Amino acid sequence: MEATMPPPVPEPAGSVAAAERPPLLEARDVSKYFGAVVAIEGVSLIVRAGQITCLLGDNGAGKSTLIKTLSGVHVPDKGTLAVDGEPVVFGSPRDALDAGVATVYQDLAIMPLMSVTRNFFLGNEPTVGVGPLKRFDMPKAAGIAHEEMKRIGIDLRDTDQAVGTLSGGERQTLAIARAEYFGARVLILDEPTSALGVKQSAFVLRHIIAARNRGLGVIFITHNVAHALPIGDTFTRGEIDAEQLHSEMGGGDELNELSRELAALAATERRPPVTN
C-alpha cells in the first residue's frame, strides 16, 4: 500500500526557513515615467510567503502605477522585478499571472448579471468534448465554484444565481478566491474594502488573513489605517504606529489644522433652530 503524505503546512512568516527563502515577489528601485511626469521613483518592495505587505498612501501617491507595474500593465523604466529571486520582465498581465502574480482591482472584473459559476471561470472555462462539439462543462464548473465559495465561507444554495445578488464583501472574496484557484501565489488587492461597510470589510479582511495563513504573499493597498494595522505584517515605510501612519498618509498637521478651522467656522456660522 502506498503511503500518502499530508499537504505541507506553510511555515510562519517569521521562521528561519521562511526568512531564508527568496521573496515571492520583489521590486528593486523601480521607477516609472510618463514623459516628464515622475509616477514612481526608486520604489523597493518585498513580498514573502505567508505575509501581508500593506501599501499605504493617499490619492496621487503612485499606488496605481506601482500596482500596474507589478502586475505587468507597465514595464518599469528603471529598476527590476524579481520572482523567487530571479529577475523577470512582465510584458503583459498574462505574464504576471503565469508567474503567479494576480491582481484584484477595485472594479473586480465581475459581470453582475452573469452567474457565480460563469464569473468564477471567466476566460478559463473547463470544457468537455472535442472539436466542434467542445462546450462549457457546466456541471464540473458549478461543483468547483460551489466548493471554492464554501471554502471561503459563502455557502450558496445555487451557483447559478447572478453575482449581482451577492453583497459587496462576497463579490470581493469571490474575486480573491478565483485568483487563488487559478494558481496565484501573490495577491495584489487594490483597495478591497474602500466601498464596503464595517461588516463587509471585516468579512474581506478575514479572508485576506486566511490567504496569508495558507502561505500566499499579499499586497494590501489601502488608505484606511484602521484596516491595515490589525492585519499587516510589514508596511512600505516600516513598522510605524497608527499616529505616524495617519500623519504621513493624510497630511497630519494640515488635517488637524483644517479640523480646527472647520470647528471654529461651524461655531461661528451656527444659527438658532427654526421654529414653526
Short mmCIF file of C-alpha atoms in Angstrom, two decimals:
data_model
loop_
_atom_site.label_atom_id
_atom_site.label_comp_id
_atom_site.label_asym_id
_atom_site.label_seq_id
_atom_site.Cartn_x
_atom_site.Cartn_y
_atom_site.Cartn_z
CA MET A 1 0.00 0.00 0.00
CA GLU A 2 1.36 3.38 -0.97
CA ALA A 3 1.58 5.88 1.88
CA THR A 4 0.09 9.31 1.36
CA MET A 5 1.64 12.41 2.82
CA PRO A 6 -0.40 15.28 4.26
CA PRO A 7 -0.17 18.59 2.39
CA PRO A 8 2.71 20.81 3.53
CA VAL A 9 1.86 23.32 6.22
CA PRO A 10 3.06 26.87 5.41
CA GLU A 11 5.86 27.98 7.69
CA PRO A 12 5.27 31.04 9.85
CA ALA A 13 6.35 34.24 8.17
CA GLY A 14 8.92 34.88 10.89
CA SER A 15 10.51 31.42 10.81
CA VAL A 16 14.16 30.98 9.84
CA ALA A 17 13.30 28.85 6.79
CA ALA A 18 10.76 31.41 5.53
CA ALA A 19 13.22 34.27 6.00
CA GLU A 20 15.98 32.42 4.13
CA ARG A 21 13.89 31.75 1.03
CA PRO A 22 13.88 34.35 -1.74
CA PRO A 23 10.84 36.65 -1.73
CA LEU A 24 7.91 35.56 -3.86
CA LEU A 25 7.95 38.99 -5.48
CA GLU A 26 10.40 41.86 -5.20
CA ALA A 27 10.64 45.34 -6.67
CA ARG A 28 14.16 46.76 -6.68
CA ASP A 29 14.49 50.54 -7.08
CA VAL A 30 11.65 50.59 -9.61
CA SER A 31 10.82 53.85 -11.41
CA LYS A 32 8.18 54.68 -13.99
CA TYR A 33 7.91 57.88 -16.03
CA PHE A 34 5.27 59.21 -18.37
CA GLY A 35 7.07 61.86 -20.36
CA ALA A 36 8.19 64.49 -17.87
CA VAL A 37 5.87 63.13 -15.18
CA VAL A 38 7.52 61.01 -12.48
CA ALA A 39 4.88 58.46 -11.48
CA ILE A 40 7.05 56.41 -9.11
CA GLU A 41 10.76 56.72 -8.36
CA GLY A 42 13.13 54.28 -6.67
CA VAL A 43 10.42 52.09 -5.11
CA SER A 44 11.55 48.89 -3.40
CA LEU A 45 9.12 46.31 -2.09
CA ILE A 46 9.44 42.74 -0.81
CA VAL A 47 6.59 40.23 -0.66
CA ARG A 48 7.22 37.00 1.23
CA ALA A 49 5.13 33.86 1.53
CA GLY A 50 2.77 34.00 4.48
CA GLN A 51 2.99 37.76 4.89
CA ILE A 52 0.67 40.71 4.28
CA THR A 53 2.54 43.74 2.97
CA CYS A 54 0.49 46.91 3.36
CA LEU A 55 0.99 49.60 0.75
CA LEU A 56 -0.31 52.83 2.22
CA GLY A 57 -0.68 56.20 0.65
CA ASP A 58 -3.06 58.98 -0.24
CA ASN A 59 -4.55 59.52 -3.69
CA GLY A 60 -1.91 60.58 -6.20
CA ALA A 61 0.90 58.90 -4.28
CA GLY A 62 1.65 56.48 -7.14
CA LYS A 63 -0.09 53.39 -5.78
CA SER A 64 -1.97 52.71 -9.02
CA THR A 65 1.18 52.99 -11.13
CA LEU A 66 3.05 50.63 -8.82
CA ILE A 67 0.20 48.11 -8.92
CA LYS A 68 0.18 48.18 -12.72
CA THR A 69 3.95 47.81 -12.83
CA LEU A 70 3.91 44.80 -10.52
CA SER A 71 1.05 43.21 -12.48
CA GLY A 72 2.51 43.59 -15.97
CA VAL A 73 0.47 46.51 -17.27
CA HIS A 74 3.55 48.79 -17.26
CA VAL A 75 7.20 47.85 -17.77
CA PRO A 76 9.45 49.77 -15.34
CA ASP A 77 11.75 52.37 -16.89
CA LYS A 78 14.35 51.75 -14.19
CA GLY A 79 14.93 49.03 -11.66
CA THR A 80 13.92 45.37 -11.80
CA LEU A 81 11.22 42.99 -10.69
CA ALA A 82 12.12 39.55 -9.36
CA VAL A 83 10.10 36.39 -8.73
CA ASP A 84 11.63 33.83 -6.38
CA GLY A 85 14.83 35.88 -6.52
CA GLU A 86 15.13 35.75 -10.32
CA PRO A 87 14.77 38.95 -12.39
CA VAL A 88 11.71 38.96 -14.64
CA VAL A 89 10.11 41.21 -17.23
CA PHE A 90 6.33 41.16 -17.37
CA GLY A 91 5.32 42.17 -20.86
CA SER A 92 1.63 41.80 -20.07
CA PRO A 93 -0.73 40.90 -17.22
CA ARG A 94 -0.80 37.36 -18.61
CA ASP A 95 2.95 37.09 -17.98
CA ALA A 96 2.38 38.14 -14.36
CA LEU A 97 -0.45 35.63 -13.95
CA ASP A 98 1.70 32.87 -15.39
CA ALA A 99 4.29 33.73 -12.71
CA GLY A 100 1.62 33.52 -10.00
CA VAL A 101 1.06 37.25 -9.51
CA ALA A 102 -2.67 38.09 -9.57
CA THR A 103 -4.28 41.49 -9.10
CA VAL A 104 -7.82 42.10 -7.84
CA TYR A 105 -8.78 45.64 -8.80
CA GLN A 106 -11.49 47.76 -7.23
CA ASP A 107 -13.82 47.16 -10.19
CA LEU A 108 -13.26 43.38 -9.77
CA ALA A 109 -13.76 42.46 -13.47
CA ILE A 110 -17.00 40.76 -12.43
CA MET A 111 -20.19 40.67 -14.52
CA PRO A 112 -23.16 41.35 -12.17
CA LEU A 113 -25.76 39.78 -14.48
CA MET A 114 -23.78 36.58 -15.01
CA SER A 115 -23.91 33.61 -12.64
CA VAL A 116 -21.40 32.92 -9.88
CA THR A 117 -20.16 29.90 -11.84
CA ARG A 118 -19.66 31.88 -15.06
CA ASN A 119 -17.84 34.65 -13.19
CA PHE A 120 -15.61 32.22 -11.34
CA PHE A 121 -14.32 30.72 -14.60
CA LEU A 122 -14.46 33.87 -16.73
CA GLY A 123 -11.90 33.32 -19.50
CA ASN A 124 -10.76 29.96 -18.06
CA GLU A 125 -13.82 27.77 -18.65
CA PRO A 126 -13.43 23.98 -18.33
CA THR A 127 -14.70 22.21 -21.42
CA VAL A 128 -15.98 18.81 -22.40
CA GLY A 129 -15.99 17.23 -25.86
CA VAL A 130 -13.66 17.84 -28.80
CA GLY A 131 -13.63 19.88 -31.97
CA PRO A 132 -16.97 21.42 -32.93
CA LEU A 133 -18.62 19.53 -30.03
CA LYS A 134 -16.47 21.20 -27.38
CA ARG A 135 -18.61 23.06 -24.87
CA PHE A 136 -18.55 24.58 -21.41
CA ASP A 137 -18.58 21.83 -18.76
CA MET A 138 -21.23 23.42 -16.56
CA PRO A 139 -21.63 20.58 -14.00
CA LYS A 140 -17.89 20.47 -13.32
CA ALA A 141 -17.61 24.27 -13.14
CA ALA A 142 -20.64 24.58 -10.85
CA GLY A 143 -19.26 21.93 -8.48
CA ILE A 144 -15.86 23.62 -8.25
CA ALA A 145 -17.38 27.07 -7.82
CA HIS A 146 -19.66 25.82 -5.04
CA GLU A 147 -16.81 24.14 -3.15
CA GLU A 148 -14.46 27.11 -3.52
CA MET A 149 -17.11 29.57 -2.37
CA LYS A 150 -17.94 27.31 0.58
CA ARG A 151 -14.25 27.16 1.49
CA ILE A 152 -14.16 30.92 1.86
CA GLY A 153 -17.29 30.97 3.96
CA ILE A 154 -20.04 31.56 1.38
CA ASP A 155 -22.34 28.53 1.22
CA LEU A 156 -24.50 29.19 -1.83
CA ARG A 157 -27.57 27.12 -2.47
CA ASP A 158 -27.21 27.64 -6.21
CA THR A 159 -24.11 28.94 -8.00
CA ASP A 160 -26.34 29.74 -10.97
CA GLN A 161 -27.54 32.86 -9.15
CA ALA A 162 -26.36 36.20 -10.50
CA VAL A 163 -23.29 37.73 -8.91
CA GLY A 164 -25.27 40.94 -8.56
CA THR A 165 -27.28 39.26 -5.79
CA LEU A 166 -24.15 38.92 -3.61
CA SER A 167 -23.05 41.57 -1.16
CA GLY A 168 -20.03 43.75 -1.90
CA GLY A 169 -17.89 41.76 0.51
CA GLU A 170 -18.95 38.47 -1.05
CA ARG A 171 -18.07 39.78 -4.52
CA GLN A 172 -14.63 40.81 -3.30
CA THR A 173 -13.97 37.40 -1.80
CA LEU A 174 -15.23 35.71 -4.98
CA ALA A 175 -12.61 37.63 -6.98
CA ILE A 176 -9.90 36.72 -4.46
CA ALA A 177 -10.93 33.04 -4.36
CA ARG A 178 -10.93 32.93 -8.17
CA ALA A 179 -7.36 34.28 -8.27
CA GLU A 180 -6.23 31.72 -5.68
CA TYR A 181 -7.88 28.83 -7.52
CA PHE A 182 -6.05 29.67 -10.73
CA GLY A 183 -2.64 29.50 -9.10
CA ALA A 184 -1.93 32.90 -7.55
CA ARG A 185 0.99 32.88 -5.13
CA VAL A 186 0.99 36.65 -4.78
CA LEU A 187 -2.29 38.53 -4.38
CA ILE A 188 -2.32 42.26 -5.09
CA LEU A 189 -5.51 43.71 -3.62
CA ASP A 190 -6.39 47.22 -4.74
CA GLU A 191 -8.49 48.97 -2.05
CA PRO A 192 -10.69 45.89 -1.46
CA THR A 193 -12.58 47.49 1.45
CA SER A 194 -12.91 51.06 0.17
CA ALA A 195 -16.60 50.83 -0.78
CA LEU A 196 -17.70 48.44 1.96
CA GLY A 197 -19.39 48.84 5.31
CA VAL A 198 -17.93 47.63 8.59
CA LYS A 199 -19.33 44.07 8.49
CA GLN A 200 -18.47 43.52 4.83
CA SER A 201 -14.97 44.94 5.37
CA ALA A 202 -14.45 42.52 8.27
CA PHE A 203 -15.57 39.65 6.02
CA VAL A 204 -12.97 40.57 3.38
CA LEU A 205 -10.20 41.18 5.92
CA ARG A 206 -10.77 37.76 7.47
CA HIS A 207 -10.35 36.17 4.05
CA ILE A 208 -7.14 38.12 3.44
CA ILE A 209 -5.77 36.76 6.72
CA ALA A 210 -6.82 33.24 5.69
CA ALA A 211 -4.96 33.64 2.37
CA ARG A 212 -1.82 34.67 4.28
CA ASN A 213 -2.19 31.67 6.59
CA ARG A 214 -2.30 29.39 3.56
CA GLY A 215 1.14 30.68 2.59
CA LEU A 216 0.29 33.28 -0.04
CA GLY A 217 2.04 36.61 -0.21
CA VAL A 218 -0.42 39.51 -0.09
CA ILE A 219 -0.01 43.15 -1.07
CA PHE A 220 -2.86 45.05 0.57
CA ILE A 221 -3.30 48.53 -0.93
CA THR A 222 -5.41 50.82 1.22
CA HIS A 223 -5.70 54.33 2.55
CA ASN A 224 -7.55 53.06 5.64
CA VAL A 225 -5.07 52.74 8.50
CA ALA A 226 -7.69 51.08 10.70
CA HIS A 227 -7.85 48.19 8.23
CA ALA A 228 -4.10 47.96 7.64
CA LEU A 229 -2.73 47.91 11.18
CA PRO A 230 -4.60 44.85 12.52
CA ILE A 231 -3.63 42.54 9.66
CA GLY A 232 -0.39 43.92 8.19
CA ASP A 233 2.93 42.17 8.77
CA THR A 234 5.04 44.82 7.04
CA PHE A 235 4.46 48.33 5.73
CA THR A 236 6.18 50.13 2.91
CA ARG A 237 7.60 52.70 5.34
CA GLY A 238 8.49 50.20 8.05
CA GLU A 239 6.89 49.39 11.38
CA ILE A 240 5.29 52.64 12.45
CA ASP A 241 2.34 53.29 14.68
CA ALA A 242 -1.16 54.46 13.78
CA GLU A 243 -0.50 58.11 14.62
CA GLN A 244 2.56 58.23 12.36
CA LEU A 245 0.73 56.45 9.56
CA HIS A 246 -2.16 58.88 9.76
CA SER A 247 0.30 61.76 9.71
CA GLU A 248 2.31 60.50 6.73
CA MET A 249 -0.73 59.44 4.70
CA GLY A 250 -3.18 62.19 5.33
CA GLY A 251 -1.23 65.35 5.90
CA GLY A 252 -1.19 65.06 9.70
CA ASP A 253 -0.77 68.63 10.98
CA GLU A 254 -2.58 70.04 7.95
CA LEU A 255 -5.65 67.88 8.61
CA ASN A 256 -5.61 68.71 12.31
CA GLU A 257 -5.45 72.41 11.49
CA LEU A 258 -8.25 72.04 8.94
CA SER A 259 -10.40 70.26 11.54
CA ARG A 260 -9.87 73.12 13.99
CA GLU A 261 -10.75 75.69 11.33
CA LEU A 262 -13.91 73.81 10.37
CA ALA A 263 -14.97 73.52 14.01
CA ALA A 264 -14.44 77.25 14.51
CA LEU A 265 -16.35 78.01 11.31
CA ALA A 266 -19.21 75.78 12.38
CA ALA A 267 -19.43 77.59 15.72
CA THR A 268 -19.38 80.99 14.02
CA GLU A 269 -22.00 80.03 11.46
CA ARG A 270 -24.30 78.33 13.95
CA ARG A 271 -27.83 79.68 13.70
CA PRO A 272 -30.66 79.29 16.21
CA PRO A 273 -33.09 76.50 15.26
CA VAL A 274 -36.04 77.47 13.10
CA THR A 275 -39.39 77.10 14.84
CA ASN A 276 -42.76 76.95 13.14
#
